[in-house]
CSV table of C-alpha atoms in Angstrom, one decimal:
chain,number,residue,atom,x,y,z
A,27,MET,CA,0.0,0.0,0.0
A,28,LYS,CA,1.2,3.5,-0.9
A,29,ALA,CA,0.8,6.6,1.3
A,30,LYS,CA,-1.7,8.1,-1.1
A,31,GLU,CA,-3.8,5.0,-1.1
A,32,LEU,CA,-4.0,4.9,2.7
A,33,LYS,CA,-4.9,8.6,2.8
A,34,ASP,CA,-7.6,8.1,0.2
A,35,PHE,CA,-9.0,5.1,2.1
A,36,LEU,CA,-9.1,7.1,5.4
A,37,THR,CA,-10.7,10.1,3.7
A,38,LYS,CA,-13.6,7.9,2.4
A,39,LYS,CA,-14.1,6.6,5.9
A,40,ILE,CA,-14.4,10.1,7.5
A,41,SER,CA,-18.1,10.6,6.4
A,42,GLU,CA,-19.0,7.2,7.7
A,43,ILE,CA,-17.6,7.9,11.1
A,44,LYS,CA,-18.6,11.5,11.6
A,45,ASN,CA,-22.2,10.8,10.7
A,46,SER,CA,-22.7,7.8,12.9
A,47,GLU,CA,-22.6,6.5,16.5
A,48,ARG,CA,-19.0,5.4,15.8
A,49,PHE,CA,-17.9,9.0,16.3
A,50,LYS,CA,-18.0,8.7,20.1
A,51,GLU,CA,-16.3,5.3,19.9
A,52,PHE,CA,-13.5,6.9,17.7
A,53,ILE,CA,-13.1,9.9,20.0
A,54,ASP,CA,-12.9,7.7,23.1
A,55,PHE,CA,-10.4,5.6,21.3
A,56,CYS,CA,-8.3,8.7,20.5
A,57,SER,CA,-8.1,9.6,24.2
A,58,ASN,CA,-6.0,6.5,24.9
A,59,PHE,CA,-3.2,7.6,22.6
A,60,HIS,CA,-0.6,10.4,22.6
A,61,ASN,CA,1.4,12.1,19.8
A,62,TYR,CA,-0.4,10.6,16.9
A,63,SER,CA,-2.0,12.6,14.1
A,64,TYR,CA,-5.7,12.5,13.2
A,65,TYR,CA,-5.1,10.3,10.1
A,66,ASN,CA,-2.9,7.9,12.0
A,67,LEU,CA,-5.4,7.6,14.9
A,68,LEU,CA,-8.1,6.9,12.3
A,69,SER,CA,-6.0,4.2,10.6
A,70,ILE,CA,-5.2,2.5,13.9
A,71,TYR,CA,-8.9,2.6,14.9
A,72,LEU,CA,-10.1,1.2,11.6
A,73,HIS,CA,-7.5,-1.6,11.5
A,74,LYS,CA,-7.4,-2.5,15.2
A,75,PRO,CA,-10.4,-1.0,17.1
A,76,ASN,CA,-9.3,-2.7,20.4
A,77,ALA,CA,-5.7,-1.3,20.3
A,78,THR,CA,-4.3,0.1,23.5
A,79,TRP,CA,-0.6,0.7,22.9
A,80,VAL,CA,1.1,0.6,19.5
A,81,ALA,CA,4.7,0.7,18.5
A,82,GLY,CA,7.1,-0.1,15.6
A,83,ILE,CA,9.0,-3.4,15.5
A,84,LYS,CA,12.3,-1.7,16.7
A,85,THR,CA,10.5,-0.4,19.8
A,86,TRP,CA,9.0,-3.8,20.6
A,87,ASN,CA,12.4,-5.5,20.0
A,88,ARG,CA,14.0,-3.0,22.4
A,89,LEU,CA,11.4,-3.9,25.0
A,90,GLU,CA,12.3,-7.6,24.4
A,91,ARG,CA,9.0,-8.4,22.8
A,92,ARG,CA,8.4,-10.0,19.4
A,93,ILE,CA,5.6,-9.8,16.9
A,94,LYS,CA,3.4,-12.9,17.0
A,95,LYS,CA,3.5,-15.1,13.9
A,96,GLY,CA,0.8,-14.1,11.4
A,97,GLU,CA,0.0,-10.7,12.9
A,98,ARG,CA,-0.4,-8.0,10.4
A,99,GLY,CA,1.0,-4.5,11.0
A,100,ILE,CA,-1.2,-1.4,11.2
A,101,PRO,CA,-0.3,1.1,8.4
A,102,ILE,CA,0.3,4.7,9.4
A,103,LEU,CA,1.8,7.7,7.7
A,104,ALA,CA,5.4,8.8,8.5
A,105,PRO,CA,6.8,12.1,7.3
A,106,ILE,CA,9.7,12.1,4.8
A,107,ILE,CA,12.1,14.9,5.8
A,108,LYS,CA,14.8,16.1,3.5
A,109,LYS,CA,17.6,18.6,4.0
A,110,VAL,CA,17.7,21.3,1.3
A,111,GLU,CA,19.9,24.3,0.8
A,112,GLU,CA,18.5,27.8,0.8
A,113,ILE,CA,19.8,31.3,0.8
A,114,ASP,CA,19.4,33.1,4.1
A,115,LYS,CA,17.6,36.3,3.3
A,116,GLU,CA,19.3,38.2,6.1
A,117,THR,CA,22.9,37.1,5.7
A,118,GLY,CA,22.9,35.9,2.1
A,119,GLU,CA,24.6,32.7,3.2
A,120,VAL,CA,23.7,29.2,2.1
A,121,ILE,CA,22.0,27.3,4.9
A,122,LYS,CA,20.6,23.8,5.2
A,123,ILE,CA,17.1,23.4,6.5
A,124,GLU,CA,14.7,20.4,6.9
A,125,LYS,CA,11.6,20.3,4.7
A,126,LEU,CA,8.7,17.9,4.5
A,127,ALA,CA,9.0,16.1,1.2
A,128,GLY,CA,6.0,13.8,1.6
A,129,PHE,CA,4.8,10.7,3.5
A,130,ARG,CA,5.6,7.0,3.5
A,131,ILE,CA,3.9,4.0,5.0
A,132,VAL,CA,5.3,2.5,8.1
A,133,TYR,CA,3.8,-0.2,10.3
A,134,VAL,CA,3.0,-0.5,14.0
A,135,TRP,CA,1.7,-3.3,16.1
A,136,ASP,CA,-0.5,-3.3,19.1
A,137,VAL,CA,0.8,-4.8,22.4
A,138,SER,CA,-1.8,-7.6,22.0
A,139,GLN,CA,0.0,-8.6,18.8
A,140,THR,CA,3.3,-9.2,20.6
A,141,HIS,CA,4.7,-11.6,23.2
A,142,GLY,CA,7.8,-11.7,25.3
A,143,LYS,CA,9.1,-9.9,28.4
A,144,GLU,CA,6.4,-8.6,30.7
A,145,LEU,CA,5.9,-4.9,30.4
A,146,PRO,CA,6.2,-2.6,33.4
A,147,ILE,CA,2.7,-1.3,34.1
A,148,ASP,CA,3.9,2.3,34.2
A,149,LYS,CA,4.9,2.1,30.5
A,150,ILE,CA,1.3,1.7,29.4
A,151,ALA,CA,-0.5,5.0,29.2
A,152,LYS,CA,-3.9,4.7,30.9
A,153,PRO,CA,-6.4,7.4,31.9
A,154,LEU,CA,-5.9,8.7,35.4
A,155,LYS,CA,-8.8,7.9,37.8
A,156,GLY,CA,-10.6,10.7,39.4
A,157,LYS,CA,-13.8,12.6,39.9
A,158,ALA,CA,-14.9,16.2,40.2
A,159,GLU,CA,-13.0,16.4,43.5
A,160,GLN,CA,-10.0,17.1,41.2
A,161,TYR,CA,-11.5,20.4,40.2
A,162,PRO,CA,-9.8,22.7,42.9
A,163,THR,CA,-6.4,21.2,42.1
A,164,LEU,CA,-6.8,21.4,38.4
A,165,LYS,CA,-8.2,24.9,38.6
A,166,GLN,CA,-5.1,25.9,40.5
A,167,LEU,CA,-2.8,24.2,38.0
A,168,VAL,CA,-4.4,25.8,35.1
A,169,SER,CA,-4.0,29.2,36.8
A,170,GLU,CA,-0.3,28.4,37.4
A,171,LYS,CA,0.6,26.9,34.0
A,172,PHE,CA,-1.7,28.7,31.6
A,173,CYS,CA,-3.7,31.7,32.8
A,174,PRO,CA,-5.6,33.0,35.8
A,175,VAL,CA,-9.0,31.2,36.6
A,176,ILE,CA,-11.7,33.0,38.5
A,177,GLU,CA,-15.3,32.1,39.5
A,178,LYS,CA,-18.2,34.5,39.5
A,179,PRO,CA,-22.0,34.3,39.0
A,180,LEU,CA,-22.8,34.4,35.2
A,181,GLY,CA,-26.5,33.6,35.2
A,182,LYS,CA,-28.3,30.5,34.0
A,183,GLU,CA,-27.2,30.4,30.4
A,184,LEU,CA,-23.4,31.2,30.4
A,185,LYS,CA,-21.2,28.5,31.7
A,186,GLY,CA,-17.9,30.4,31.4
A,187,TYR,CA,-15.8,32.5,29.1
A,188,THR,CA,-12.3,33.7,28.3
A,189,ASP,CA,-11.1,37.1,27.1
A,190,TYR,CA,-7.7,35.5,26.4
A,191,SER,CA,-6.2,37.0,29.6
A,192,ILE,CA,-8.3,35.1,32.2
A,193,ILE,CA,-10.8,32.2,32.3
A,194,ALA,CA,-14.1,32.9,34.1
A,195,ILE,CA,-16.2,30.0,35.4
A,196,ASN,CA,-19.8,30.3,36.5
A,197,SER,CA,-19.7,29.9,40.2
A,198,GLU,CA,-23.3,28.6,40.3
A,199,LEU,CA,-22.4,25.3,38.4
A,200,ASP,CA,-21.7,22.1,40.2
A,201,GLU,CA,-18.1,21.0,40.4
A,202,ALA,CA,-18.4,18.4,37.6
A,203,HIS,CA,-19.6,21.0,35.2
A,204,LYS,CA,-17.1,23.5,36.4
A,205,LEU,CA,-14.3,21.0,35.5
A,206,LYS,CA,-15.6,20.4,32.0
A,207,THR,CA,-16.1,24.2,31.5
A,208,LEU,CA,-12.6,24.8,32.7
A,209,PHE,CA,-11.1,22.7,29.9
A,210,HIS,CA,-13.6,24.1,27.3
A,211,GLU,CA,-12.5,27.7,28.1
A,212,LEU,CA,-8.9,26.7,28.3
A,213,SER,CA,-9.2,25.3,24.8
A,214,HIS,CA,-10.5,28.6,23.5
A,215,TYR,CA,-7.7,30.4,25.3
A,216,LEU,CA,-5.0,28.1,23.7
A,217,LEU,CA,-6.5,27.7,20.2
A,218,HIS,CA,-8.6,30.7,19.3
A,219,SER,CA,-7.0,34.0,20.3
A,220,SER,CA,-5.7,34.8,16.8
A,221,VAL,CA,-7.8,32.6,14.4
A,222,ASP,CA,-10.5,33.8,12.1
A,223,TYR,CA,-13.0,31.0,11.4
A,224,SER,CA,-16.5,30.1,12.3
A,225,LYS,CA,-18.0,30.0,15.7
A,226,THR,CA,-19.2,26.5,14.9
A,227,ARG,CA,-15.7,25.2,14.4
A,228,LYS,CA,-14.3,27.1,17.5
A,229,GLU,CA,-17.0,25.6,19.7
A,230,PHE,CA,-16.5,22.1,18.2
A,231,GLU,CA,-12.8,22.3,18.9
A,232,ALA,CA,-13.2,23.6,22.4
A,233,GLU,CA,-15.8,21.0,23.4
A,234,LEU,CA,-13.9,18.1,21.8
A,235,THR,CA,-10.7,19.1,23.4
A,236,ALA,CA,-12.4,19.4,26.8
A,237,TYR,CA,-14.1,15.9,26.3
A,238,LEU,CA,-10.7,14.3,25.4
A,239,VAL,CA,-8.9,15.9,28.4
A,240,CYS,CA,-11.7,14.7,30.7
A,241,ARG,CA,-11.5,11.2,29.2
A,242,LYS,CA,-7.7,11.1,29.7
A,243,LEU,CA,-8.3,12.1,33.4
A,244,GLY,CA,-10.9,9.3,33.8
A,245,ILE,CA,-13.8,11.7,33.9
A,246,ASP,CA,-17.0,11.0,31.8
A,247,SER,CA,-18.4,14.2,30.4
A,248,SER,CA,-20.3,12.5,27.6
A,249,SER,CA,-23.8,13.2,28.9
A,250,TYR,CA,-23.3,16.9,28.1
A,251,SER,CA,-20.4,17.0,25.6
A,252,LEU,CA,-21.9,14.6,23.0
A,253,ASP,CA,-25.0,16.6,22.6
A,254,TYR,CA,-23.0,19.8,22.4
A,255,LEU,CA,-20.7,18.1,19.7
A,256,ALA,CA,-23.7,17.5,17.5
A,257,ILE,CA,-22.8,20.7,15.8
A,258,TYR,CA,-19.9,18.8,14.1
A,259,SER,CA,-22.3,17.8,11.4
A,260,GLU,CA,-22.1,21.3,10.0
A,261,LEU,CA,-18.4,21.0,9.3
A,262,LYS,CA,-17.3,19.8,5.9
A,263,ASN,CA,-15.0,16.8,5.8
A,264,GLU,CA,-11.7,18.8,5.3
A,265,GLU,CA,-12.6,21.3,8.1
A,266,PHE,CA,-13.7,18.4,10.3
A,267,GLU,CA,-10.4,16.6,9.8
A,268,LYS,CA,-8.4,19.8,10.7
A,269,ALA,CA,-10.6,20.5,13.8
A,270,VAL,CA,-10.3,16.9,15.1
A,271,ASP,CA,-6.5,16.9,14.6
A,272,LYS,CA,-6.2,20.3,16.3
A,273,SER,CA,-8.3,19.1,19.2
A,274,ILE,CA,-6.3,15.9,19.7
A,275,LYS,CA,-3.0,17.8,19.8
A,276,ALA,CA,-4.4,20.4,22.2
A,277,ALA,CA,-5.8,17.7,24.5
A,278,ASP,CA,-2.4,16.0,24.5
A,279,HIS,CA,-0.7,19.3,25.4
A,280,ILE,CA,-3.1,20.2,28.2
A,281,PHE,CA,-3.0,16.7,29.7
A,282,SER,CA,0.8,16.4,29.6
A,283,THR,CA,1.2,19.8,31.1
A,284,LEU,CA,-1.3,19.2,34.0
A,285,THR,CA,0.0,15.7,34.7
A,286,SER,CA,3.6,16.6,35.3
A,287,LYS,CA,5.3,15.7,38.5
A,288,GLN,CA,3.5,18.4,40.4
A,289,PHE,CA,0.1,16.8,39.9
A,290,LYS,CA,-0.7,13.5,41.4
A,291,THR,CA,-4.1,11.8,41.8
A,292,ALA,CA,-5.2,9.4,44.5
């Protein structure tokens, strides 16, 4: 299979997923993985829906595990980077820079497709357990690592907002909804201060990012978020792809920042 064939296959599958109940299944699947692009997560999901941890053959060999006989690899796209020479506009000197020249197919395998040395449990990324009791700690961490968070009465309709200098949360919400709103507004703060596209896409990205962060922390916000995300149907396929990819990367960034050594859950 060539890179273009894989991308064409995945593009055809986008409409099937985004307009079906499989959307939630796919998004939940994405929350278990880090540092994979939208297309690669989609490929892993379509080829191995029960995958939990994937890696290339060199990584598995380094971990003293081998691919089981007969197991097929999962195709993903890997960038082809080439060094090219360019003239520095300021100095006039010839410099070498790295540029994306295209993509190639590489293969990964899920841990269930391997056998060998037992894996340390801390090497397998799993969602942290926790409930809304995490809210005060997470609120403080967001204030320390991103921007100040305040609470104040905002009426019955408004859950929260950001003016890109602070995040305000409606003090009348219960803690579970405050937590979800915290991540929704943090997503706006990180993603939308200098972009010029539709409110529909902004709200979709913010809510999807919030949902993914909550999932990574072991918090289920689906009862509210999935209804809110129904607006995704208004996004065309290309815009949908970009929005999902952006949300996945934002959720990874928020999660990794908040779950650094300073933050521990019970």
